[in-house]
Coordinates of C-alpha atoms and ligand atoms in Angstrom, one line a residue:
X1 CA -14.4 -28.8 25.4
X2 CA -12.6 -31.9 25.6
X3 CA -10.0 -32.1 28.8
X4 CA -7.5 -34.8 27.5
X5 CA -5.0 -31.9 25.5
X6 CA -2.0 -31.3 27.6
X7 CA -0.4 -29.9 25.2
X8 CA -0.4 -29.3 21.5
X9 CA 2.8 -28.1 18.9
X10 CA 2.4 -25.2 16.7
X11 CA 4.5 -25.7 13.6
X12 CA 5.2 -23.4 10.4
X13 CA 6.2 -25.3 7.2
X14 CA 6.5 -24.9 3.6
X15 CA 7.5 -21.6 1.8
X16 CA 7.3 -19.2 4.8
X17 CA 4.8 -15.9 4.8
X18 CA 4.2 -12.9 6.0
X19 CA 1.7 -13.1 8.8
X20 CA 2.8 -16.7 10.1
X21 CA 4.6 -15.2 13.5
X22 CA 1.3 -13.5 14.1
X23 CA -0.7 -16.9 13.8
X24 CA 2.0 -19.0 16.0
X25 CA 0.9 -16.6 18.5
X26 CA -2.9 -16.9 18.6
X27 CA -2.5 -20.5 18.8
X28 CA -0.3 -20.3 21.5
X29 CA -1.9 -17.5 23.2
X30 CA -5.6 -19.6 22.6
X31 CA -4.1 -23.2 23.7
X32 CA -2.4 -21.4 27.0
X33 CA -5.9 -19.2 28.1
X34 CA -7.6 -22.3 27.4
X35 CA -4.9 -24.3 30.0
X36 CA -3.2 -26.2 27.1
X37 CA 0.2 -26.0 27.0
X38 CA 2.4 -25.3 23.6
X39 CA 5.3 -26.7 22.2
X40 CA 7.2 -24.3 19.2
X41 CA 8.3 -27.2 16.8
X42 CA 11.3 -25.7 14.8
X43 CA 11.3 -26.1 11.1
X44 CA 8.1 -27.7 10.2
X45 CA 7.7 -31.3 10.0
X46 CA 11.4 -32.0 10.1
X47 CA 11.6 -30.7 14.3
X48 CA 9.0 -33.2 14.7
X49 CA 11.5 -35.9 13.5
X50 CA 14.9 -34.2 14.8
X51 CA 12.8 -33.2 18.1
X52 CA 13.8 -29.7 17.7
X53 CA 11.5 -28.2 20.2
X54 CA 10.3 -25.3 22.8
X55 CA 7.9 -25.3 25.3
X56 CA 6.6 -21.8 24.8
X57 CA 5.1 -19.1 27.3
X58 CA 3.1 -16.1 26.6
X59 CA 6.5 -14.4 26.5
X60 CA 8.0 -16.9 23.7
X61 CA 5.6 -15.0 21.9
X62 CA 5.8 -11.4 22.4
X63 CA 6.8 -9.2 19.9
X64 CA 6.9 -11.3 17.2
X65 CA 3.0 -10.0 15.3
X66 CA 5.3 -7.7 13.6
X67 CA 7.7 -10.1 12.3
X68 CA 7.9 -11.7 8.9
X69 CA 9.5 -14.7 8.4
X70 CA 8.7 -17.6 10.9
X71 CA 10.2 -17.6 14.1
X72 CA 9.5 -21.5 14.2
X73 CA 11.7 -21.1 10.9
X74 CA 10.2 -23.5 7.8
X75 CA 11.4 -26.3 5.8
X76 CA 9.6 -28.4 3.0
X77 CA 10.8 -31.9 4.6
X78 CA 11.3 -34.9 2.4
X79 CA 12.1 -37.7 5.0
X80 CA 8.5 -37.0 6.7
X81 CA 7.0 -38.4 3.7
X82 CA 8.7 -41.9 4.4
X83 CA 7.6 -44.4 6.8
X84 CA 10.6 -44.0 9.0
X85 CA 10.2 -40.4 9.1
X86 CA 6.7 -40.3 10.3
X87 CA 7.6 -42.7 12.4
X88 CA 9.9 -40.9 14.6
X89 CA 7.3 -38.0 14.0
X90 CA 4.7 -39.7 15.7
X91 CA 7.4 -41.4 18.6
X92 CA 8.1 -37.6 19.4
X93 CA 4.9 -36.7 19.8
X94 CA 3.9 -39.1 22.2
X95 CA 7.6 -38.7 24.3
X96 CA 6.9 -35.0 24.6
X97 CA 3.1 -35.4 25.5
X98 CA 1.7 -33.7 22.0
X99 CA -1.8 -34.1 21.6
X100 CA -2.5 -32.0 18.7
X101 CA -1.0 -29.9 16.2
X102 CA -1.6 -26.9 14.3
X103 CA 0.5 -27.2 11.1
X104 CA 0.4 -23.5 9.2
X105 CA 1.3 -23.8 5.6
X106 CA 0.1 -24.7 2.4
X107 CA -0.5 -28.0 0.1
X108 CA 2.0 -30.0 1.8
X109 CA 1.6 -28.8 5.0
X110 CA -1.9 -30.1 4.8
X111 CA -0.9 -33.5 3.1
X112 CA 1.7 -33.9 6.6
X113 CA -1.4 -33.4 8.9
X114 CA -3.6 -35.9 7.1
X115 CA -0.7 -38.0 8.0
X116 CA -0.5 -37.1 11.1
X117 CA -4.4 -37.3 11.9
X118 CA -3.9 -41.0 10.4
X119 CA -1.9 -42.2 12.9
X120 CA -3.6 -40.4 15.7
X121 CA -2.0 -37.3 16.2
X122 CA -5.1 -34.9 15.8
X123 CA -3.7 -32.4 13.1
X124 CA -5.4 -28.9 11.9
X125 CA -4.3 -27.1 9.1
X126 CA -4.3 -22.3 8.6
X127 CA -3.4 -21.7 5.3
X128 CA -0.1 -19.7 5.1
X129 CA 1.5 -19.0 1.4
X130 CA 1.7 -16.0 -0.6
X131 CA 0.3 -17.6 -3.4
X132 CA -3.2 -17.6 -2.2
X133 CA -3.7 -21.1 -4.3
X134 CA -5.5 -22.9 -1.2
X135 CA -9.3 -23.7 -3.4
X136 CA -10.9 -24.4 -0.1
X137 CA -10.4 -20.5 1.4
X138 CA -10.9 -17.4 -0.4
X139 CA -7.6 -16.2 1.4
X140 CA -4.4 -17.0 3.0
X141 CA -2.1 -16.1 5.6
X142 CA 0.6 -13.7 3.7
X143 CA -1.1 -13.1 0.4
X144 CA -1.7 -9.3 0.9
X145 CA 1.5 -8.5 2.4
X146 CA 3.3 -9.9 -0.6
X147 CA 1.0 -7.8 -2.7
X148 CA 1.0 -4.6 -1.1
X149 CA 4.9 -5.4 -1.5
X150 CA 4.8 -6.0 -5.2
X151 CA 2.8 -2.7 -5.4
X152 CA 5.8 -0.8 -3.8
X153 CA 8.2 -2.3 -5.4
X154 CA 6.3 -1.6 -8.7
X155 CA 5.3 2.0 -8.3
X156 CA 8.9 2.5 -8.2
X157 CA 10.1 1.0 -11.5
X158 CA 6.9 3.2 -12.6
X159 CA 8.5 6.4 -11.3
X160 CA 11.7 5.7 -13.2
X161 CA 9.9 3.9 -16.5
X162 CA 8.1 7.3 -16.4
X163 CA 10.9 9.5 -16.5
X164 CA 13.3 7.2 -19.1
X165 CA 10.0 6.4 -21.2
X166 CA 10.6 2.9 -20.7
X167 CA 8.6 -0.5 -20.5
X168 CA 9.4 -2.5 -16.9
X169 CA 8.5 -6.8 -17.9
X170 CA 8.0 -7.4 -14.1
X171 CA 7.8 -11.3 -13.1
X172 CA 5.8 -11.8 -9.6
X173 CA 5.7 -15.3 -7.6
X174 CA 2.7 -17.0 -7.3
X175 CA 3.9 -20.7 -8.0
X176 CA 1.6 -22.4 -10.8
X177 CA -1.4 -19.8 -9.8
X178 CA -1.7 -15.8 -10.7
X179 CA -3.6 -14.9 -8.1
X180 CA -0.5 -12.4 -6.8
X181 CA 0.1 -11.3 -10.7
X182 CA -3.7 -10.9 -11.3
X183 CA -4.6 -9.0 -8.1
X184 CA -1.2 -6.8 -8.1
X185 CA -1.6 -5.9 -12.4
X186 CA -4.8 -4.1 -11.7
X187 CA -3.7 -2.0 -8.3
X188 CA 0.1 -1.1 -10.4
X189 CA -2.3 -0.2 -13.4
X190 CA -0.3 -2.4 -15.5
X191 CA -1.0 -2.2 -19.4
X192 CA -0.3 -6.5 -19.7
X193 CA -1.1 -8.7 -17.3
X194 CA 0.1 -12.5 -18.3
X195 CA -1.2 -15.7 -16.4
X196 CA -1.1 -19.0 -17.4
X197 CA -5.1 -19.4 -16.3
X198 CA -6.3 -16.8 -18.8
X199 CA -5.4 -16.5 -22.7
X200 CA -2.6 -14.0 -23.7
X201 CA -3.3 -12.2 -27.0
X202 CA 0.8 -11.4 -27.1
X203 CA 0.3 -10.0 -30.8
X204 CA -2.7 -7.3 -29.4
X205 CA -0.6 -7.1 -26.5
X206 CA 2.3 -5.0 -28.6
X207 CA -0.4 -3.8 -30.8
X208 CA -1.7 -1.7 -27.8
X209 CA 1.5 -0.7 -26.4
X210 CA 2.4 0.9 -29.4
X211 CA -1.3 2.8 -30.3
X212 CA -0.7 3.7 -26.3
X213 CA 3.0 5.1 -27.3
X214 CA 1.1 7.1 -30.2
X215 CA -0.8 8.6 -27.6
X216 CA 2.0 9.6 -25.6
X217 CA 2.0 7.6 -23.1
X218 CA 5.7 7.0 -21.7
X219 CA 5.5 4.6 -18.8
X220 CA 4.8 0.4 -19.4
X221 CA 4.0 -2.1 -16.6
X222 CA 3.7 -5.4 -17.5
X223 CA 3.2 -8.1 -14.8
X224 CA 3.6 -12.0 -15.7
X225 CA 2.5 -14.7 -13.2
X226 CA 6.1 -17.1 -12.6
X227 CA 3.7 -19.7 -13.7
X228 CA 4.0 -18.6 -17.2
X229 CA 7.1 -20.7 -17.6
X230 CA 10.0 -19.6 -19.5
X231 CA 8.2 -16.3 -20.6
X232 CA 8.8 -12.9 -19.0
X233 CA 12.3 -12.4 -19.6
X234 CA 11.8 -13.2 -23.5
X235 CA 8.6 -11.0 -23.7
X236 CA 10.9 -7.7 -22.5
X237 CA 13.0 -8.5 -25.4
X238 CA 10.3 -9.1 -27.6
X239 CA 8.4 -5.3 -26.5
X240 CA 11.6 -3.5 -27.2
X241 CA 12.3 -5.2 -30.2
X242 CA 8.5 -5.0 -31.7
X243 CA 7.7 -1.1 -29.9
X244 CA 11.1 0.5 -29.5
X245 CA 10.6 1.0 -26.1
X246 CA 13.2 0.2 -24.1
X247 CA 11.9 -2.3 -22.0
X248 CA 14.0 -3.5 -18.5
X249 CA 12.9 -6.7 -17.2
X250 CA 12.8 -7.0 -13.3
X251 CA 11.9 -10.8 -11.7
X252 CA 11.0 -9.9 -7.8
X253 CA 11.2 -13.3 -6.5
X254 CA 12.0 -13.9 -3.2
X255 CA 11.6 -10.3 -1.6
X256 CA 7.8 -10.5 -1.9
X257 CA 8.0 -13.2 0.6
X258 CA 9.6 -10.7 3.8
X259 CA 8.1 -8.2 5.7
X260 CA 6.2 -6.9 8.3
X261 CA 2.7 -8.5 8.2
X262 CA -0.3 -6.0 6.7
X263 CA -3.1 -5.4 8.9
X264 CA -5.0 -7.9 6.8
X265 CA -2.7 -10.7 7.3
X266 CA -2.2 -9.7 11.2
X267 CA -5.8 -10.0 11.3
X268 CA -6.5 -13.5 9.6
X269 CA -4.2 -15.0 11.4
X270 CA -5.5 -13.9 14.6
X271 CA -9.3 -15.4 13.9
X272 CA -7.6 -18.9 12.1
X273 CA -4.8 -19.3 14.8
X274 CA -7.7 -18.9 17.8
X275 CA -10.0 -20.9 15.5
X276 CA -7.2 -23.9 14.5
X277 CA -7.1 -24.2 18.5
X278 CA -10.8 -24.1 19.3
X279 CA -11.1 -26.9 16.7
X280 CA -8.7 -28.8 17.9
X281 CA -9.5 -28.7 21.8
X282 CA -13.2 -29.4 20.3
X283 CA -11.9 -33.1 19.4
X284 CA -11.7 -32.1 15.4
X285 CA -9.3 -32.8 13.5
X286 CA -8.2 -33.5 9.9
X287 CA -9.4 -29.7 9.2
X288 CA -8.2 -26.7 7.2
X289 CA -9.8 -23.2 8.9
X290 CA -10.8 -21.0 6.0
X291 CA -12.3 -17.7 5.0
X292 CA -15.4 -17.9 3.4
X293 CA -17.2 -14.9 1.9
X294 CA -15.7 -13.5 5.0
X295 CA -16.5 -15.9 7.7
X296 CA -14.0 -18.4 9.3
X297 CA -15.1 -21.7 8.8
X298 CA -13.5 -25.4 8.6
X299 CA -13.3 -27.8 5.6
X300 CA -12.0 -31.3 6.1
X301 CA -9.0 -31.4 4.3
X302 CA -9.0 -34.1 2.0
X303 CA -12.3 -32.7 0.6
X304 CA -10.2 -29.2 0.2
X305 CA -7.7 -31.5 -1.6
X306 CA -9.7 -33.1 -4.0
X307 CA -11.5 -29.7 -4.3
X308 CA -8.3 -28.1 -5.2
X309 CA -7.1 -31.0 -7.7
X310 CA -10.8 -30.1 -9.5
X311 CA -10.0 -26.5 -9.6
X312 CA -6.3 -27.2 -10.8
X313 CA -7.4 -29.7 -13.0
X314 CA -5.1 -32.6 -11.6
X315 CA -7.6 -35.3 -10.4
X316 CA -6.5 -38.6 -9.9
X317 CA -8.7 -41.3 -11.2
X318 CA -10.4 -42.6 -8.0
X319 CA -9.7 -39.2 -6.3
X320 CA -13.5 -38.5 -5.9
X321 CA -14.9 -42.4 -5.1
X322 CA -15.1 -41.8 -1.4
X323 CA -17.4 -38.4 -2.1
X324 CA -21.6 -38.4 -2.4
X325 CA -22.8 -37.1 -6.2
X326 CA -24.3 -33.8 -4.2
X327 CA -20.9 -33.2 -2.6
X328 CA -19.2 -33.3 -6.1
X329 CA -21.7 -31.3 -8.0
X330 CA -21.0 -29.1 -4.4
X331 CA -17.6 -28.9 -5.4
X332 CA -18.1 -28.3 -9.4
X333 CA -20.0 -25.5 -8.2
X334 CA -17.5 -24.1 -6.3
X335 CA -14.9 -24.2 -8.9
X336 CA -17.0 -22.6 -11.1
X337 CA -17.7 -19.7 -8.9
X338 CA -14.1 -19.5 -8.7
X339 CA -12.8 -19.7 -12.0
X340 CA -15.8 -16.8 -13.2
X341 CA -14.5 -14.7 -10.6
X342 CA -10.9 -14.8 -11.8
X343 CA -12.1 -14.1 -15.5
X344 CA -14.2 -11.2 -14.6
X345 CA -11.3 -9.9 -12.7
X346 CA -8.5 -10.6 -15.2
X347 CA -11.4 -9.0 -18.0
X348 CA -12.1 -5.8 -15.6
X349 CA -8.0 -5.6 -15.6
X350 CA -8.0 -5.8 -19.4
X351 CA -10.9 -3.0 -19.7
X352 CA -9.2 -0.5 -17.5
X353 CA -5.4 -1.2 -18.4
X354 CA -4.9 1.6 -21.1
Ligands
F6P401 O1 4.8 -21.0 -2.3 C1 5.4 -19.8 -2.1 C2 6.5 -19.6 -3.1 O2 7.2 -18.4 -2.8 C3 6.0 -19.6 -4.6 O3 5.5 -18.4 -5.0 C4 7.3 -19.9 -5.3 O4 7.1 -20.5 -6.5 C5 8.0 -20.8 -4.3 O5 7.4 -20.6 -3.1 C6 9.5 -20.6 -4.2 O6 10.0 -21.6 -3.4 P1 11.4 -21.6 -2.7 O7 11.3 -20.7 -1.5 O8 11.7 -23.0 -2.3 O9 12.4 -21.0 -3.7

C-alpha cells in the first residue's frame, strides 16, 4: 500500500439514498484502521468549494448504518462544473491536506471525480441512487430500500383497491430508467407495468383489465416508471373512463428516497465503502467500485461513462475514439446482456400479471 495518504474526504452528492450513511462509514472506518485520516465534506462537491468540513473519528460515525438520508447531507452543485469552482475545490484540498476522495453518488458524482482525478486529486467513485441506472454495476447503493418501500407503500393501496373494487395508477421514481418500476411491478403483482424501455400495448392493456374484471377480480395495480413522461396521471383517467373502475392515481415521489437502509444496501455499502478505500490507498484512481455478477470489482469511469451513454443510447460522436475495437465490441456485449435481461424480466412480469 502506498504511504503518502494522510488523509482522504468522504463526500455524498447527488439525489441522496438509503444506504449512503452506512458507506460514509466503511470508508471512514477502512481509511482510519488503515492510519488514514478522514475528512466528512458537507454537501457534496459544493463543501469542497465552501470548505464545509469535519475531520471525523470512529465516533463521527457511530450510529448512523441505520440512517437514511446522508449525514454529509447532498447537493447537485453547479458552480463545481466552472473553472473557478474547481478551482477553489482543488485549493481546499491541498490547504486541508486531502489526498483522495471517495465521492458516493451517481452520474454526476462520477463526472466531479474525473475532474477531480484530472487535476490530481485521486478521486473513486460507490454508486449511490435509487434508480439503479449506473450500466457499469449490476446494483447500487439505495436501490432495494426504495423498492422494498414502494412494495409497502403499494400493498397498502392494494388492501384498500381490494376492498373499494378500485384500480390504484401508481407512479414510482426511477429518473429516465424503470429499473425501480420494473423490479417493484412484479413483487406488488401489478396487472400493468409501463416503462419507457419496453413497448406499452395501452389498448390490450384495458382490454385485460376488463376480461380480468369479468372474472371478478376487484383489485388493479398499475405501476408507471416517472420516465414515462406526462403519462400516469392521464392513464388513471383513461382506466376509469374505458373499464369503469374507479381508478385513484397515487405518484410516490420523494418518500421512496427515506428510510432505514435494508440489509442489502447495509451490506453493499460495507464491501464498496472498504473497497473505494483499498483502491484508493492502492494508488488507483479515476474508478467506479461495482457489483458484478456478485463480486466487487472496479471499472475506470470514463469507460463506465461511455458504457452507460451506449446502453442509454446517448453517445457523442467521438465518445468511443480513445477505446480499442475489442473493448467496444466488450461493451456492445455488455449492453446487450443488459437490455435481454430487462426484456425477459419485464416479459416474465407480463406472463404472470393476471
Ligand atoms: O436520482 C434519484 C432521483 O430520486 C430520481 O429518481 C428522480 O428523478 C430525481 O432524483 C428527483 O430529483 P430531486 O431530488 O432533485 O427532486
Amino acid at each position: 500500500m502506498s504511504m503518502k495518504f494522510r488523509r482522504i474526504g468522504v463526500l455524498t452528492s447527488g439525489g441522496d439514498a438509503p444506504g449512503m450513511n452506512a458507506a460514509v462509514r466503511a470508508v471512514t472506518r477502512t481509511a482510519i484502521a488503515h492510519g488514514v485520516e478522514v475528512m466528512g465534506i458537507y454537501e457534496g462537491y459544493k463543501g469542497l468549494i465552501n470548505e464545509n468540513m469535519k475531520l471525523f473519528g470512529d465516533r463521527d460515525v457511530s450510529n448512523i448504518i441505520n440512517l437514511g438520508g446522508t449525514i454529509l447531507y447532498s447537493d447537485r452543485c453547479l458552480e463545481f462544473k466552472t473553472e473557478e469552482g474547481m478551482r477553489k475545490a482543488i485549493e481546499t484540498c491541498r490547504k486541508n491536506m486531502i489526498d483522495g476522495i471517495v465521492a458516493i453518488g451517481g452520474d454526476g458524482t462520477f463526472r466531479g471525480a474525473t475532474d477531480l482525478t484530472a487535476r490530481g486529486i485521486p478521486t473513486i467513485g460507490i454508486p449511490g441512487t435509487i434508480d439503479n441506472d449506473i450500466t457499469s454495476t449490476d446494483y447500487s447503493i439505495g436501490f432495494d430500500t426504495a423498492m422494498n418501500t414502494v412494495i409497502q407503500m403499494v400493498d397498502r393501496l392494494r388492501d384498500t383497491c381490494e376492498s373499494h373494487a378500485r384500480c390504484n395508477v401508481v407512479e414510482v421514481m426511477g429518473r429516465n430508467a424503470g429499473y425501480i418500476a420494473l423490479e417493484t411491478g412484479i413483487a406488488v403483482g401489478a396487472t400493468a407495468i409501463v416503462l419507457r424501455e419496453c413497448p406499452f400495448d395501452e389498448a390490450a392493456a384495458l382490454e385485460k383489465i376488463k376480461a380480468l374484471k369479468a372474472t371478478g377480480k376487484r383489485n388493479f395495480i398499475v405501476i408507471v416508471a416517472e420516465g414515462v413522461e406526462n403519462y400516469s396521471e392521464g392513464f388513471a383517467k383513461k382506466i376509469q373512463a374505458e373499464t369503469g373502475i374507479e381508478t385513484k392515481f397515487a405518484r410516490l415521489a420523494h418518500v421512496v428516497r427515506g428510510g432505514s437502509p435494508t440489509l442489502r444496501d447495509r451490506l453493499m455499502a460495507a464491501r464498496m465503502g472498504e473497497e473505494a478505500v483499498n483502491l484508493l490507498l492502492d494508488g488507483k484512481s479515476n474508478l467506479v467500485v461495482c457489483e458484478r455478477d456478485s463480486k466487487i470489482v472496479a471499472m475506470d469511469i470514463t469507460y463506465g461513462q461511455m458504457l452507460d451513454r451506449m446502453y442509454k443510447g446517448t453517445l457523442k460522436d467521438g465518445d468511443l475514439d480513445r477505446f480499442s475495437e475489442a473493448e467496444i465490441e466488450d461493451m456492445k456485449a455488455f449492453c446487450k446482456m443488459r437490455s435481454d435481461w430487462f426484456d425477459k424480466l419485464y416479459q416474465v412480469a407480463n406472463t404472470i400479471s393476471n
